Protein backbone atom coordinates (compact mmCIF):
# COMPACT_ATOMS: atom_id res chain seq x y z
CA UNK A 1 0.00 0.00 0.00
CA UNK A 2 1.66 3.17 -1.15
CA UNK A 3 0.78 6.70 -0.10
CA UNK A 4 1.90 10.01 -1.58
CA UNK A 5 1.56 12.80 0.97
CA UNK A 6 1.91 16.49 0.06
CA UNK A 7 2.85 19.01 2.76
CA UNK A 8 0.92 22.19 3.56
CA UNK A 9 -0.42 23.70 0.34
CA UNK A 10 0.06 27.47 0.53
CA UNK A 11 -2.25 29.56 -1.64
CA UNK A 12 -2.36 29.65 -5.40
CA UNK A 13 1.37 28.92 -5.98
CA UNK A 14 1.03 25.75 -3.91
CA UNK A 15 -2.07 24.65 -5.81
CA UNK A 16 -0.33 25.42 -9.11
CA UNK A 17 2.74 23.41 -8.09
CA UNK A 18 0.69 20.37 -7.16
CA UNK A 19 -1.39 20.46 -10.32
CA UNK A 20 1.84 20.61 -12.36
CA UNK A 21 3.62 17.74 -10.62
CA UNK A 22 0.87 15.36 -9.51
CA UNK A 23 0.34 13.59 -12.88
CA UNK A 24 4.09 12.93 -13.16
CA UNK A 25 4.45 11.70 -9.61
CA UNK A 26 1.33 9.56 -9.85
CA UNK A 27 2.92 7.82 -12.85
CA UNK A 28 6.37 7.60 -11.27
CA UNK A 29 5.53 6.54 -7.70
CA UNK A 30 2.19 4.81 -8.41
CA UNK A 31 0.52 5.75 -5.11
CA UNK A 32 -2.67 3.97 -4.12
CA UNK A 33 -3.71 7.04 -2.16
CA UNK A 34 -2.82 10.75 -2.42
CA UNK A 35 -3.19 12.88 0.71
CA UNK A 36 -2.42 16.57 1.15
CA UNK A 37 -2.50 19.05 4.00
CA UNK A 38 -4.76 21.87 2.82
CA UNK A 39 -4.92 24.14 5.84
CA UNK A 40 -3.17 27.04 4.07
CA UNK A 41 -4.63 26.42 0.64
CA UNK A 42 -7.02 29.39 0.46
CA UNK A 43 -5.07 32.65 0.45
CA UNK A 44 -2.47 31.19 2.83
CA UNK A 45 -4.80 30.69 5.80
CA UNK A 46 -7.57 28.12 5.98
CA UNK A 47 -9.48 26.40 3.23
CA UNK A 48 -12.76 27.18 1.46
CA UNK A 49 -15.15 24.66 -0.11
CA UNK A 50 -14.21 25.90 -3.61
CA UNK A 51 -10.50 25.46 -3.00
CA UNK A 52 -11.05 22.06 -1.38
CA UNK A 53 -13.06 20.92 -4.41
CA UNK A 54 -10.35 22.22 -6.73
CA UNK A 55 -7.73 20.15 -4.90
CA UNK A 56 -9.86 17.01 -4.73
CA UNK A 57 -10.48 17.34 -8.48
CA UNK A 58 -6.72 17.15 -9.08
CA UNK A 59 -6.77 13.57 -7.81
CA UNK A 60 -6.13 14.14 -4.11
CA UNK A 61 -8.08 11.51 -2.18
CA UNK A 62 -8.09 13.16 1.23
CA UNK A 63 -7.30 16.61 2.65
CA UNK A 64 -6.05 17.17 6.18
CA UNK A 65 -6.09 20.46 8.09
CA UNK A 66 -4.57 22.00 11.23
CA UNK A 67 -4.74 25.03 13.47
CA UNK A 68 -6.32 27.15 10.70
CA UNK A 69 -9.21 24.73 10.16
CA UNK A 70 -11.78 27.31 11.31
CA UNK A 71 -10.48 30.31 9.39
CA UNK A 72 -13.16 30.25 6.67
CA UNK A 73 -16.65 29.97 8.08
CA UNK A 74 -18.19 28.54 4.93
CA UNK A 75 -16.08 25.41 5.31
CA UNK A 76 -17.86 24.31 8.50
CA UNK A 77 -20.80 22.71 6.69
CA UNK A 78 -18.47 21.33 4.06
CA UNK A 79 -16.47 19.54 6.76
CA UNK A 80 -19.65 17.88 7.99
CA UNK A 81 -20.85 16.94 4.52
CA UNK A 82 -17.65 15.88 2.76
CA UNK A 83 -15.83 12.73 3.85
CA UNK A 84 -12.70 13.62 1.85
CA UNK A 85 -11.51 16.27 4.29
CA UNK A 86 -10.64 15.94 7.97
CA UNK A 87 -9.72 18.41 10.72
CA UNK A 88 -7.62 17.74 13.85
CA UNK A 89 -9.05 15.01 16.06
CA UNK A 90 -8.02 16.53 19.39
CA UNK A 91 -10.60 19.29 19.45
CA UNK A 92 -13.59 19.72 21.74
CA UNK A 93 -16.66 17.59 21.08
CA UNK A 94 -19.25 19.39 18.99
CA UNK A 95 -16.99 21.09 16.44
CA UNK A 96 -17.75 20.47 12.75
CA UNK A 97 -16.25 17.65 10.74
CA UNK A 98 -14.30 14.53 11.63
CA UNK A 99 -10.81 13.99 13.04
CA UNK A 100 -10.02 10.89 11.04
CA UNK A 101 -11.10 8.96 7.97
CA UNK A 102 -10.91 5.30 7.11
CA UNK A 103 -10.27 4.93 3.41
CA UNK A 104 -10.93 1.78 1.44
CA UNK A 105 -7.79 1.13 -0.61
CA UNK A 106 -8.55 -1.78 -2.92
CA UNK A 107 -10.36 -3.58 -0.12
CA UNK A 108 -7.82 -2.65 2.57
CA UNK A 109 -8.54 -0.09 5.27
CA UNK A 110 -6.26 2.91 5.70
CA UNK A 111 -7.00 5.12 8.69
CA UNK A 112 -5.79 8.69 8.31
CA UNK A 113 -5.69 10.79 11.47
CA UNK A 114 -5.09 14.52 11.80
CA UNK A 115 -3.75 15.83 15.12
CA UNK A 116 -2.55 19.21 16.37
CA UNK A 117 0.38 19.67 18.70
CA UNK A 118 -0.02 21.98 21.67
CA UNK A 119 3.29 23.79 22.03
CA UNK A 120 3.19 27.36 20.62
CA UNK A 121 0.09 26.45 18.66
CA UNK A 122 -3.10 26.71 20.67
CA UNK A 123 -5.47 25.07 23.07
CA UNK A 124 -6.07 21.50 22.03
CA UNK A 125 -6.80 18.27 23.80
CA UNK A 126 -3.82 16.03 24.51
CA UNK A 127 -2.78 14.52 21.14
CA UNK A 128 -1.03 11.60 22.87
CA UNK A 129 -4.16 10.53 24.74
CA UNK A 130 -6.23 11.25 21.64
CA UNK A 131 -4.29 8.76 19.50
CA UNK A 132 -4.39 6.16 22.28
CA UNK A 133 -8.16 6.50 22.42
CA UNK A 134 -8.56 6.30 18.67
CA UNK A 135 -6.28 3.28 18.22
CA UNK A 136 -8.30 1.40 20.83
CA UNK A 137 -11.46 2.22 18.91
CA UNK A 138 -10.63 1.59 15.24
CA UNK A 139 -9.77 -1.65 13.53
CA UNK A 140 -7.18 -0.94 10.86
CA UNK A 141 -3.57 -2.16 10.77
CA UNK A 142 -2.73 0.72 8.41
CA UNK A 143 -2.73 4.10 10.11
CA UNK A 144 -1.19 7.36 8.90
CA UNK A 145 -1.02 10.37 11.21
CA UNK A 146 -0.61 13.95 10.01
CA UNK A 147 0.85 15.53 13.14
CA UNK A 148 0.44 19.26 12.71
CA UNK A 149 2.74 20.90 15.23
CA UNK A 150 5.25 23.67 15.75
CA UNK A 151 8.10 22.11 17.71
CA UNK A 152 10.39 19.33 16.58
CA UNK A 153 10.51 18.00 20.16
CA UNK A 154 6.77 17.43 20.38
CA UNK A 155 6.78 15.80 16.95
CA UNK A 156 9.69 13.49 17.76
CA UNK A 157 8.19 12.53 21.10
CA UNK A 158 4.94 11.70 19.36
CA UNK A 159 6.77 9.59 16.77
CA UNK A 160 8.37 7.47 19.53
CA UNK A 161 5.07 7.28 21.40
CA UNK A 162 3.32 5.60 18.48
CA UNK A 163 6.28 3.70 17.02
CA UNK A 164 5.09 0.22 16.07
CA UNK A 165 1.45 1.20 16.58
CA UNK A 166 0.90 3.30 13.46
CA UNK A 167 2.32 3.01 9.94
CA UNK A 168 3.49 6.59 9.52
CA UNK A 169 3.76 9.94 11.29
CA UNK A 170 4.08 12.81 8.84
CA UNK A 171 4.83 16.15 10.48
CA UNK A 172 3.29 19.27 9.00
CA UNK A 173 2.89 22.99 9.84
CA UNK A 174 6.45 24.39 9.88
CA UNK A 175 6.67 24.39 6.07
CA UNK A 176 10.40 23.56 5.89
CA UNK A 177 11.23 19.97 4.99
CA UNK A 178 13.40 18.22 7.56
CA UNK A 179 16.08 15.69 6.58
CA UNK A 180 15.19 13.12 9.24
CA UNK A 181 12.89 10.84 7.28
CA UNK A 182 13.37 7.29 8.52
CA UNK A 183 11.56 4.19 9.62
CA UNK A 184 11.70 3.92 13.42
CA UNK A 185 12.66 0.54 14.97
CA UNK A 186 9.04 -0.49 15.56
CA UNK A 187 8.14 0.07 11.92
CA UNK A 188 6.69 3.59 11.88
CA UNK A 189 7.77 5.89 9.06
CA UNK A 190 8.59 9.26 10.58
CA UNK A 191 9.49 12.76 9.37
CA UNK A 192 9.44 15.84 11.60
CA UNK A 193 8.13 18.03 8.79
CA UNK A 194 7.39 17.09 5.22
CA UNK A 195 7.65 20.75 4.09
CA UNK A 196 5.22 22.90 2.13
CA UNK A 197 3.84 23.20 -1.36
CA UNK A 198 4.08 26.94 -1.88
CA UNK A 199 6.06 29.83 -3.28
CA UNK A 200 9.77 29.16 -2.98
CA UNK A 201 11.11 32.71 -2.55
CA UNK A 202 9.13 33.52 0.58
CA UNK A 203 9.08 33.25 4.34
CA UNK A 204 7.28 29.92 4.83
CA UNK A 205 5.01 30.85 1.92
CA UNK A 206 4.35 34.50 2.77
CA UNK A 207 5.57 37.63 0.98
CA UNK A 208 9.02 38.23 2.36
CA UNK A 209 8.91 42.05 2.28
CA UNK A 210 5.76 42.09 4.40
CA UNK A 211 7.22 39.60 6.87
CA UNK A 212 10.46 41.54 7.07
CA UNK A 213 8.54 44.76 7.72
CA UNK A 214 6.78 42.99 10.58
CA UNK A 215 10.04 41.74 12.08
CA UNK A 216 11.75 45.10 11.72
CA UNK A 217 8.92 47.29 13.02
CA UNK A 218 6.70 44.92 15.02
CA UNK A 219 3.71 46.74 13.54
CA UNK A 220 0.57 44.68 12.97
CA UNK A 221 0.65 43.51 9.39
CA UNK A 222 -1.64 41.69 7.03
CA UNK A 223 0.28 38.77 5.54
CA UNK A 224 0.01 37.89 1.89
CA UNK A 225 1.03 34.78 0.03
CA UNK A 226 4.22 35.36 -1.94
CA UNK A 227 4.23 35.16 -5.72
CA UNK A 228 6.58 33.20 -7.93
CA UNK A 229 7.74 29.69 -8.61
CA UNK A 230 6.42 26.91 -6.43
CA UNK A 231 8.36 24.54 -4.27
CA UNK A 232 6.62 21.19 -3.86
CA UNK A 233 7.41 19.00 -0.85
CA UNK A 234 6.01 15.53 -0.31
CA UNK A 235 6.76 12.08 1.04
CA UNK A 236 6.10 8.57 -0.18
CA UNK A 237 5.41 5.77 2.27
CA UNK A 238 4.96 2.12 1.52
CA UNK A 239 3.10 0.00 4.05
CA UNK A 240 3.18 -3.78 4.32
CA UNK A 241 -0.22 -5.33 3.74
CA UNK A 242 0.67 -8.03 6.28
CA UNK A 243 1.00 -5.95 9.43
CA UNK A 244 0.65 -2.27 8.59
CA UNK A 245 4.33 -1.50 9.21
CA UNK A 246 6.22 0.85 6.92
CA UNK A 247 8.61 -0.92 4.56
CA UNK A 248 9.90 2.03 2.55
CA UNK A 249 9.85 5.77 3.10
CA UNK A 250 11.33 8.78 1.38
CA UNK A 251 10.82 12.48 0.92
CA UNK A 252 10.54 14.45 -2.28
CA UNK A 253 11.34 18.09 -2.92
CA UNK A 254 10.79 19.68 -6.32
CA UNK A 255 12.12 23.20 -6.69
CA UNK A 256 13.79 25.66 -9.00
CA UNK A 257 17.49 26.37 -8.81
CA UNK A 258 19.04 29.59 -10.09
CA UNK A 259 17.76 30.24 -13.60
CA UNK A 260 17.49 26.53 -14.39
CA UNK A 261 14.42 24.36 -14.48
CA UNK A 262 13.06 22.53 -11.47
CA UNK A 263 15.09 19.77 -9.87
CA UNK A 264 13.94 16.90 -7.73
CA UNK A 265 15.71 16.05 -4.51
CA UNK A 266 14.57 12.74 -3.16
CA UNK A 267 15.48 10.09 -0.62
CA UNK A 268 12.99 7.60 -2.07
CA UNK A 269 14.69 4.57 -3.60
CA UNK A 270 12.80 2.54 -6.14
FE1 LIG B 1 -0.56 25.19 10.60
PDB file of C-alpha atoms and ligand atoms in Angstrom, residues 8 39-40 66-68 121 148 173 175, ligand 1:
ATOM      1  CA  UNK A   8       0.915  22.190   3.564  1.00  0.00           C
ATOM      2  CA  UNK A  39      -4.921  24.135   5.845  1.00  0.00           C
ATOM      3  CA  UNK A  40      -3.170  27.040   4.074  1.00  0.00           C
ATOM      4  CA  UNK A  66      -4.570  21.997  11.229  1.00  0.00           C
ATOM      5  CA  UNK A  67      -4.739  25.028  13.471  1.00  0.00           C
ATOM      6  CA  UNK A  68      -6.319  27.152  10.702  1.00  0.00           C
ATOM      7  CA  UNK A 121       0.087  26.450  18.662  1.00  0.00           C
ATOM      8  CA  UNK A 148       0.440  19.259  12.706  1.00  0.00           C
ATOM      9  CA  UNK A 173       2.891  22.990   9.837  1.00  0.00           C
ATOM     10  CA  UNK A 175       6.667  24.387   6.066  1.00  0.00           C
TER      11      UNK A 175
HETATM   12 FE1  LIG B   1      -0.555  25.189  10.596  1.00  0.00          FE
END
